[in-house]
Tab-separated table of C-alpha atoms in Angstrom:
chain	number	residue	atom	x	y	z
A	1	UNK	CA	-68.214	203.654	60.760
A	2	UNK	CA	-71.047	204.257	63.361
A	3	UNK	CA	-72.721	202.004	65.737
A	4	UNK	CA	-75.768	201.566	67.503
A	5	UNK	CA	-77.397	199.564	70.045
A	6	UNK	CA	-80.720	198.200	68.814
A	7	UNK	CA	-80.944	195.178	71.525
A	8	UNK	CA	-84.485	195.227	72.721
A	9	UNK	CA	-85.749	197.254	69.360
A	10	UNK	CA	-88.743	195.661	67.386
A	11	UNK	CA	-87.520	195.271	63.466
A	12	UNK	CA	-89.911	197.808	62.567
A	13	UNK	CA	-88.511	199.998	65.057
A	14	UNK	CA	-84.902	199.264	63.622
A	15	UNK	CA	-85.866	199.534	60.068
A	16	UNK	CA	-88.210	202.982	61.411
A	17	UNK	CA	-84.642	204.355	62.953
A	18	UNK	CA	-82.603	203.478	59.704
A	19	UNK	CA	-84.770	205.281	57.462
A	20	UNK	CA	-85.350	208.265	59.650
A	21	UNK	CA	-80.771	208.288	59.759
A	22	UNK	CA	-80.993	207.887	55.991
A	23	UNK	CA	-83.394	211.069	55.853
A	24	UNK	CA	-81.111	213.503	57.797
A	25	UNK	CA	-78.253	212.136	56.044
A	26	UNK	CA	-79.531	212.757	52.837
A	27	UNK	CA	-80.612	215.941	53.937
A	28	UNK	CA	-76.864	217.484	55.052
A	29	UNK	CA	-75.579	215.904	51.761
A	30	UNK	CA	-74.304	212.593	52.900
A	31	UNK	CA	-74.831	208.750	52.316
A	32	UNK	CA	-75.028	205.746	54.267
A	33	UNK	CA	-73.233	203.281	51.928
A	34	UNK	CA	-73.804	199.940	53.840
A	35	UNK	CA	-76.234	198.963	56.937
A	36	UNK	CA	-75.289	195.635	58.895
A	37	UNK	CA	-77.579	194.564	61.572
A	38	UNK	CA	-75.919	191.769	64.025
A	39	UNK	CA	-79.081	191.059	65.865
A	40	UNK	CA	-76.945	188.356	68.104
A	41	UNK	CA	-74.944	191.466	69.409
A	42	UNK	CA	-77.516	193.956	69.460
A	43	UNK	CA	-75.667	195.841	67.126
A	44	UNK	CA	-76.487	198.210	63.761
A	45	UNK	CA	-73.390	199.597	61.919
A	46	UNK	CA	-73.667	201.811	59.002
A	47	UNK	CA	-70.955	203.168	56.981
A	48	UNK	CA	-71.558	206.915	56.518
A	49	UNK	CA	-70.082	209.307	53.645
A	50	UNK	CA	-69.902	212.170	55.505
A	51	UNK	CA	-67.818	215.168	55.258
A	52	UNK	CA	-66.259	215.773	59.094
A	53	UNK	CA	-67.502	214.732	62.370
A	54	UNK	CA	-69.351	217.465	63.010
A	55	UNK	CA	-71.801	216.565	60.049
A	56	UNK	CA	-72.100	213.153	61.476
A	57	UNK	CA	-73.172	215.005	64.727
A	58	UNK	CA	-75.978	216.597	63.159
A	59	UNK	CA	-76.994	213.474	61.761
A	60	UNK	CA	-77.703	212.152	65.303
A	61	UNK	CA	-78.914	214.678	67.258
A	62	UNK	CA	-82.494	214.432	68.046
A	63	UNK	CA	-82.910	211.097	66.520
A	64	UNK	CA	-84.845	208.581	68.540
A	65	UNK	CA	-84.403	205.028	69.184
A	66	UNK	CA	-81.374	203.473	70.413
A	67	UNK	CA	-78.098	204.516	72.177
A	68	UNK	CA	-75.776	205.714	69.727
A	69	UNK	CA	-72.378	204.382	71.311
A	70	UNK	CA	-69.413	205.703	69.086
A	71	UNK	CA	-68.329	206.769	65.267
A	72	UNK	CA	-64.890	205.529	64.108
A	73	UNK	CA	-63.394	207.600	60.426
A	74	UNK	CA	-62.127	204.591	57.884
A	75	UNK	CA	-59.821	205.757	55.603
A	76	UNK	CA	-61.268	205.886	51.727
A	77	UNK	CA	-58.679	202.826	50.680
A	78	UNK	CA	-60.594	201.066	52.872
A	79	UNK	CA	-64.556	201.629	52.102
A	80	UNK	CA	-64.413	199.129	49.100
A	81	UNK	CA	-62.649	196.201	51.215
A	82	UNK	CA	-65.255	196.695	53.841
A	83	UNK	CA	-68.448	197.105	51.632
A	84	UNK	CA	-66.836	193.731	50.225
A	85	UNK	CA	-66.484	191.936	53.661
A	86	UNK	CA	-70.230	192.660	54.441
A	87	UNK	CA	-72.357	192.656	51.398
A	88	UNK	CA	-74.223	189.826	50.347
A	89	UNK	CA	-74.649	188.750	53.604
A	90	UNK	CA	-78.325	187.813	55.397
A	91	UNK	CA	-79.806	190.595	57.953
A	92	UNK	CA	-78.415	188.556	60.825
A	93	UNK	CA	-75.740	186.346	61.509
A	94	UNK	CA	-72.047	187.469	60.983
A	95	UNK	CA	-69.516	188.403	58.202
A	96	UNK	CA	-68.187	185.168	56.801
A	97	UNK	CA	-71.361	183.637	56.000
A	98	UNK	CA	-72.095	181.720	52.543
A	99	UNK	CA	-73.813	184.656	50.019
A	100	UNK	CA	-76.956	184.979	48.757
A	101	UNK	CA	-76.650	185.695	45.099
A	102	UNK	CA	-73.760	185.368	42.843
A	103	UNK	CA	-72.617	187.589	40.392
A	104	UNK	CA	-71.896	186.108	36.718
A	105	UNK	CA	-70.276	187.690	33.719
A	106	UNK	CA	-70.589	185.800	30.594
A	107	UNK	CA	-67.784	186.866	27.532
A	108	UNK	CA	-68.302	186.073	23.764
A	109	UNK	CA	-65.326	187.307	21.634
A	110	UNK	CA	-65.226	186.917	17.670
A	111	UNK	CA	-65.090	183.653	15.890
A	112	UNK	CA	-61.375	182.405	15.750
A	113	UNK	CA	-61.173	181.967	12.100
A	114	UNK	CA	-63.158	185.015	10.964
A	115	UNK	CA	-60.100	186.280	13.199
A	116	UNK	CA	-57.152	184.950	11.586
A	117	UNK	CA	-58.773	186.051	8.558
A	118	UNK	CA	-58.371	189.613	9.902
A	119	UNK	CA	-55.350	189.150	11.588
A	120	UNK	CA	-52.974	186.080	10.288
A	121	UNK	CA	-52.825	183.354	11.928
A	122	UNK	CA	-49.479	183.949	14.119
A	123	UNK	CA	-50.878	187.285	15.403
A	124	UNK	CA	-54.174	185.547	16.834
A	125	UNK	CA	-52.607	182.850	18.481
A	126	UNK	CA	-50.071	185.561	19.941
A	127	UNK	CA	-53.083	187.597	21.048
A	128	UNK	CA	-55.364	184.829	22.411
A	129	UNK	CA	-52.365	183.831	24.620
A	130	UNK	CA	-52.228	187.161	25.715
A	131	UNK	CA	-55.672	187.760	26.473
A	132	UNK	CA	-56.159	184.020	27.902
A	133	UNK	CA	-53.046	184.707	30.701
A	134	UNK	CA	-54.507	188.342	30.887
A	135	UNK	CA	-58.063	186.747	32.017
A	136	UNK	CA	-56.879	184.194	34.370
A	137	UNK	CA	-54.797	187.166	36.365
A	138	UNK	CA	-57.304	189.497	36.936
A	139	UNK	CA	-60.170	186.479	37.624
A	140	UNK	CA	-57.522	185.457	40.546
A	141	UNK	CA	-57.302	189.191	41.292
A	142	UNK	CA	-60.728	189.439	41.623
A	143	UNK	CA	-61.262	185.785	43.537
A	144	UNK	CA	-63.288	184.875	40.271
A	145	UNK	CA	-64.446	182.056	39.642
A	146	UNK	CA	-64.705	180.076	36.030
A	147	UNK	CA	-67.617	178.000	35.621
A	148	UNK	CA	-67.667	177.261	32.053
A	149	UNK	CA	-65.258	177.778	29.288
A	150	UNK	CA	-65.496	177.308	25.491
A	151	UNK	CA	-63.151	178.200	22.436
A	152	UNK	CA	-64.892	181.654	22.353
A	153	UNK	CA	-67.029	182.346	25.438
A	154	UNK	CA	-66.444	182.323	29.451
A	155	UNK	CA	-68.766	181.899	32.363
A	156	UNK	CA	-67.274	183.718	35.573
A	157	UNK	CA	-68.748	183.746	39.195
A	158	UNK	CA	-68.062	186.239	41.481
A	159	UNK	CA	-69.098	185.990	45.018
A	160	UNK	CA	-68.458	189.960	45.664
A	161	UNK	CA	-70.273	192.894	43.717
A	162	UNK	CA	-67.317	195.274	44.502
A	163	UNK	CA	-65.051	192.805	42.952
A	164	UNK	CA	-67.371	192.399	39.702
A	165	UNK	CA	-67.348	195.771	39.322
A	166	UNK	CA	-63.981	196.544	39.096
A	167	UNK	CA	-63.355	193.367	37.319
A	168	UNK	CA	-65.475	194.673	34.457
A	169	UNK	CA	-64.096	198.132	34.452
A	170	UNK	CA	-60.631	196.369	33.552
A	171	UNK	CA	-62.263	194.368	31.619
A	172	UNK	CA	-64.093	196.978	29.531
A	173	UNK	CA	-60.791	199.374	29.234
A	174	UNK	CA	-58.682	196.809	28.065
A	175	UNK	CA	-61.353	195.099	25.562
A	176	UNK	CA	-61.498	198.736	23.905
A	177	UNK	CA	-57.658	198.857	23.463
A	178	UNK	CA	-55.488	195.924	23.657
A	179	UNK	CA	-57.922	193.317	22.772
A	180	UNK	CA	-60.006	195.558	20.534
A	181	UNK	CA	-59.928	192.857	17.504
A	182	UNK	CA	-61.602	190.411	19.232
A	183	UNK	CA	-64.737	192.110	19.561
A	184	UNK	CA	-65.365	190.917	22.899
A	185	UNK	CA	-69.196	191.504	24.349
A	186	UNK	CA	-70.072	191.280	28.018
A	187	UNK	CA	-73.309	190.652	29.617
A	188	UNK	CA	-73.656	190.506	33.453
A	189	UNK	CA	-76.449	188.972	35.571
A	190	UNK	CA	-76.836	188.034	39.493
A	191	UNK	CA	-78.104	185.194	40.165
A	192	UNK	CA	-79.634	183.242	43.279
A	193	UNK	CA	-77.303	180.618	44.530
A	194	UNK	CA	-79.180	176.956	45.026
A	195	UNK	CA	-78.731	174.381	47.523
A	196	UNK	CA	-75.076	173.641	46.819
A	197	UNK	CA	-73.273	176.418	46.480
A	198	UNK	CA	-71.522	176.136	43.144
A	199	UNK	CA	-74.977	175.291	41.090
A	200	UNK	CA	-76.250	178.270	39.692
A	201	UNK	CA	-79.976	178.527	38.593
A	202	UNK	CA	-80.280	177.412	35.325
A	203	UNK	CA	-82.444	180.666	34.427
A	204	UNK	CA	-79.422	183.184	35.694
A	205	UNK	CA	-77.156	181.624	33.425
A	206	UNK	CA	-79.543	182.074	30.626
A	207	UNK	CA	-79.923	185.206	30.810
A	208	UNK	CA	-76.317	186.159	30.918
A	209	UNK	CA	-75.656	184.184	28.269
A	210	UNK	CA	-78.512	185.988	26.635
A	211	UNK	CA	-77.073	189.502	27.672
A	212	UNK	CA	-73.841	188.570	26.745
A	213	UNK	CA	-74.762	187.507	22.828
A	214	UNK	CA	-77.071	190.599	22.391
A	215	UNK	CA	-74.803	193.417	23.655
A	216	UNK	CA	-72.621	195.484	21.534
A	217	UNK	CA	-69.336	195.102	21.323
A	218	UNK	CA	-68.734	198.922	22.649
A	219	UNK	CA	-71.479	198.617	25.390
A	220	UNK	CA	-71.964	196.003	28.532
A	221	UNK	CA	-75.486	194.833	29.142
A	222	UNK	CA	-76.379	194.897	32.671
A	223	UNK	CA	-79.711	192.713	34.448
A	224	UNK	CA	-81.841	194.345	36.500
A	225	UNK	CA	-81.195	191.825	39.790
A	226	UNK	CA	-77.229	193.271	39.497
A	227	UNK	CA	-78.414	197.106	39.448
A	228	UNK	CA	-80.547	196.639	42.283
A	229	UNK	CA	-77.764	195.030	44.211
A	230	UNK	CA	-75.674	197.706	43.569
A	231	UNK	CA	-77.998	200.313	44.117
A	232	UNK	CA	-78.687	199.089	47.625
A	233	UNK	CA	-75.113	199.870	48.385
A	234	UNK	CA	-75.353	202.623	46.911
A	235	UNK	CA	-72.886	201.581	44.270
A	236	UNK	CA	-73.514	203.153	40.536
A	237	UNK	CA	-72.307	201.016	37.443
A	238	UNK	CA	-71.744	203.907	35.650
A	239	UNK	CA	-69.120	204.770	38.051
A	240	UNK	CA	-66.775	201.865	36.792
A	241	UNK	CA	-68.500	201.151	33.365
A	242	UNK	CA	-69.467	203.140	30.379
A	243	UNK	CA	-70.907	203.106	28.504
A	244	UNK	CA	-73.859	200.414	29.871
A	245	UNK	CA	-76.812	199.484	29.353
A	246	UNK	CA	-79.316	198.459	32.553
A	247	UNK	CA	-81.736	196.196	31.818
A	248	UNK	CA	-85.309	196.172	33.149
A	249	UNK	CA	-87.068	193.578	34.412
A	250	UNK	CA	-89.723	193.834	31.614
A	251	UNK	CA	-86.876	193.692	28.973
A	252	UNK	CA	-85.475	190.544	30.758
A	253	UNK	CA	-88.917	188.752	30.406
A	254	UNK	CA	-89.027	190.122	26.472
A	255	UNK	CA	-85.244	188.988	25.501
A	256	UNK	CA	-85.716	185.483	27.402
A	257	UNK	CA	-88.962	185.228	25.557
A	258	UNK	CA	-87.485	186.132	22.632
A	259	UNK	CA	-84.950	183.780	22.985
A	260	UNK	CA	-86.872	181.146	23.372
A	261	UNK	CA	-88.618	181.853	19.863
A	262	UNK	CA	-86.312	181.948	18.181
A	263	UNK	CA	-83.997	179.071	20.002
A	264	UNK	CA	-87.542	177.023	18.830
A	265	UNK	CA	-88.124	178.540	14.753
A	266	UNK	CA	-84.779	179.846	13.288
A	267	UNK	CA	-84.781	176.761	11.379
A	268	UNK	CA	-88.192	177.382	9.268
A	269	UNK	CA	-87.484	179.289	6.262
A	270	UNK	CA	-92.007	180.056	6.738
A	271	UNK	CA	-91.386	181.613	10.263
A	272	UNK	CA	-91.725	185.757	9.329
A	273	UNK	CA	-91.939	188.558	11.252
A	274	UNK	CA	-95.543	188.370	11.876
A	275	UNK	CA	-94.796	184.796	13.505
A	276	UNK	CA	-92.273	186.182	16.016
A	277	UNK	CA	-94.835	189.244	16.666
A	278	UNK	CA	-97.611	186.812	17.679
A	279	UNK	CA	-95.402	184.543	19.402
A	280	UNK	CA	-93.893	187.447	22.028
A	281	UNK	CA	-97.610	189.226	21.737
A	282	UNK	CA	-96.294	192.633	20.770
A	283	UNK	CA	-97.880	193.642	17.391
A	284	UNK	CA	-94.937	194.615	15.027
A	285	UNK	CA	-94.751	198.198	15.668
A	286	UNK	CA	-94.090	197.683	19.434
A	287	UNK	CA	-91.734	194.638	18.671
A	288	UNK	CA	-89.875	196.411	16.180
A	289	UNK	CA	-89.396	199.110	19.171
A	290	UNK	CA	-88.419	197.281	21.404
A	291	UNK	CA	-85.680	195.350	19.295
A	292	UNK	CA	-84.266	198.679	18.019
A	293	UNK	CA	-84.312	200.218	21.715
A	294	UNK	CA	-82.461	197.333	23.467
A	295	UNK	CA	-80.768	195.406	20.467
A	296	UNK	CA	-80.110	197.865	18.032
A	297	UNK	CA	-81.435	195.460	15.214
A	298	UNK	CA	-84.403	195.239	13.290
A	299	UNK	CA	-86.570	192.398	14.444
A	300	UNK	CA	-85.916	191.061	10.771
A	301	UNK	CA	-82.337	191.751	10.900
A	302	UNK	CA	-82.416	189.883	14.188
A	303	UNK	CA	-83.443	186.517	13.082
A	304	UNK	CA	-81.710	186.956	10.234
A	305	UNK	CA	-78.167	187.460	12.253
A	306	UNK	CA	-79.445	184.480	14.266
A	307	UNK	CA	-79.768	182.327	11.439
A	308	UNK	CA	-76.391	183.199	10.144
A	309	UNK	CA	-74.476	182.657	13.806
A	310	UNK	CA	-76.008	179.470	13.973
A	311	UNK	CA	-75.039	178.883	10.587
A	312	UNK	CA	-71.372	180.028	10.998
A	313	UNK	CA	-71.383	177.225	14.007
A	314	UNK	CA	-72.750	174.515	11.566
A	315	UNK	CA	-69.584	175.421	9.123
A	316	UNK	CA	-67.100	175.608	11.897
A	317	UNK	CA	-68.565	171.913	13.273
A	318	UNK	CA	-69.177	170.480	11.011
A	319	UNK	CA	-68.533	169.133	6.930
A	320	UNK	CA	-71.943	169.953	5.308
A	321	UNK	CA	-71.338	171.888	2.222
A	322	UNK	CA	-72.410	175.680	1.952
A	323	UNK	CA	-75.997	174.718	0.464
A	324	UNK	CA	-76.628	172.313	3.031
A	325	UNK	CA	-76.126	174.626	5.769
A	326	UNK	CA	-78.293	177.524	4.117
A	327	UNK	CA	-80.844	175.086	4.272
A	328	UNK	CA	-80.924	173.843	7.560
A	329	UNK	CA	-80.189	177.537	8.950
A	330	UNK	CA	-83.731	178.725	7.409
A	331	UNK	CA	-82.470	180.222	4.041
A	332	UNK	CA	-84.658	179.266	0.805
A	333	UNK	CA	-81.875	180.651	-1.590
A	334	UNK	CA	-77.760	179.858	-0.818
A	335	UNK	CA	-76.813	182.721	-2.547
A	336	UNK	CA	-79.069	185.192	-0.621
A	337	UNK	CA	-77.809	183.223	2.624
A	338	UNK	CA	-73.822	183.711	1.094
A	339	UNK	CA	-74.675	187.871	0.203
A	340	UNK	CA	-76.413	187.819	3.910
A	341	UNK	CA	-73.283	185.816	5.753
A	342	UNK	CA	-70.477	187.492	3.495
A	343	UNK	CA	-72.261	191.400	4.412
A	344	UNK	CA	-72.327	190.246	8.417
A	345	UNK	CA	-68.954	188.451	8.829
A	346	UNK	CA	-66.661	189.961	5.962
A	347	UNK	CA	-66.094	186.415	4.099
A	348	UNK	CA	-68.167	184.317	2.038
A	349	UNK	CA	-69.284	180.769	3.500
A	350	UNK	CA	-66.918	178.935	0.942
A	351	UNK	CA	-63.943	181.231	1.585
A	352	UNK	CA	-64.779	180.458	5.366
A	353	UNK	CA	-64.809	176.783	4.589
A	354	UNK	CA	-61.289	177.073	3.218
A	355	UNK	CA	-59.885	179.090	5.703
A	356	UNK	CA	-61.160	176.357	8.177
A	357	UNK	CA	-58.974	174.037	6.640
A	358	UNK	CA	-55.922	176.628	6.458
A	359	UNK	CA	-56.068	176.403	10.218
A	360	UNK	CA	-56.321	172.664	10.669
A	361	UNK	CA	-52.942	172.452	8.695
């Protein structure tokens, strides 16, 4: 841990000194992994990787500035629980103020029944209990925080990015072992906190939602905001998740556009491809490319498997019969909607119907 006095210092000259520190360190093969400035103590501390002192020397010695007034080694068990303390927090003030962003991970596993088809009944409640007390440890663990909770999906706030990261990597080696079955899919965003605290934008909960739904089940999607976050302590997902996918900004705007298309036309059996194209303004080759690149789906398959989840919701809540619900999900022909639903879920709408009422009994 190093310090510096920077009383006195302009910001440029303070942002002119950390970049020419960065420079040297990067050049003897080090890395500063956090910067805190506490302007009301005239005080810049940076947390160095650094081989031995003598490195950390080298890294000062003809740099200009401000007084360099001492270096202190921190153990390694110790780096994560003091990028922790400071991160998130403004350029000045002091560790312990509110954070600026908040980190959310949004968790979809398989539809119940669909499950106890696969399983039995007795072995899916035994595993959802399992998984459910599973959860609620390691969101303690982690000083999580639930903010919304359904039969198959959770919304969980995090106030730290070292604690969302190596909530997901538990996360993402259990979900491959244990709780492989229930095909869970993750998608993780950072939002900006509002006013009061526990509000999150309506937007960053969106699009983790979003994420969340479109990610496979062997991969986490990751937003842009929560990279960059990372990055600027320089943190690497892949170091506690893999495999990932980072989102771009650009693909953010696409998906939540996409989104929105669809969330407006999956019920219009007349809404084709060449609708959706003109609706995102991508002509169909570069639509089609970007679908396969960051959903893995067809932009046909896509509405088509967006038809049929909103479909399989319609069965689940409610008692229209299996041409009813073709209809209203967009399909002209039951039968091509029961070969499309029985091909993506394993069961055909009727047999899903019945098994809905095995469970109630």
């Amino acid at each position: 841990m190093d310090q510096h006095i920077i009383r006195g210092l302009s910001p440029e000259e303070v942002e002119r000194l950390s970049s020419a520190k960065k420079e040297k360190a990067m050049a003897l093969n080090c890395t500063v992994m956090l910067s805190w400035k506490d302007h009301d103590k005239g005080l810049q501390i940076q947390l160095i990787d650094a081989p031995d002192r003598d490195v950390i020397q080298q890294i000062h010695d003809d740099l200009p500035g401000c007084e360099h007034v001492s270096f202190t080694e921190i153990e390694e068990a110790l780096v994560d629980i003091l990028i922790d303390r400071f991160e998130g927090q403004p350029v000045t003030g002091s560790p312990g103020s509110s954070p600026s962003s908040v980190h959310m991970v949004y968790i979809e596993s398989e539809d119940d029944i669909l499950l106890s088809h696969q399983l039995g009944i007795h072995e899916l409640k035994s595993l959802q209990a399992s998984f459910s007390g599973f959860l609620r440890d390691i969101i303690g663990e982690y000083l999580g925080e639930i903010i919304e909770i359904s039969e198959r999906t959770q919304f969980i706030a995090f106030s730290s990015l070292v604690k969302t990261l190596n909530f997901l990597k538990i996360l993402n080696e259990v979900r491959s072992d244990s709780y492989r079955p229930m095909s869970l899919k993750i998608g993780v965003h950072s939002g900006v906190v509002c006013s009061d605290a526990r509000e999150l934008t309506r937007q960053s909960l969106r699009l983790s939602r979003i994420l969340g739904k479109i990610a496979q089940t062997h991969k986490i999607f990751v937003s842009s905001s929560f990279n960059e976050l990372a990055a600027n302590k320089l943190l690497d997902v892949c170091d506690y998740i893999s495999p990932v996918y980072k989102m771009t900004g650009n693909e953010e705007c696409f998906l939540l556009k996409l989104a929105e298309v669809l969330e407006t036309n999956w019920q219009d059996p007349d809404f084709e491809l060449s609708d959706l194209s003109d609706a995102v303004q991508l002509s169909k080759t570069q639509l089609y490319r970007k679908c396969t690149s960051i959903i893995g789906k067809s932009p046909n398959a896509l509405v088509r498997d967006y038809r049929l989840c909103r479909a399989l919701k319609m069965l689940k809540a409610t008692d229209r019969n299996v041409s009813e619900v073709a209809y209203d999900s967009g399909f002209n022909n039951p039968s091509y909607f029961s070969k499309c639903f029985n091909e993506r879920y394993g069961v055909r709408p009727l047999d899903y119907l019945n098994l809905k009422k095995a469970s109630l009994i």
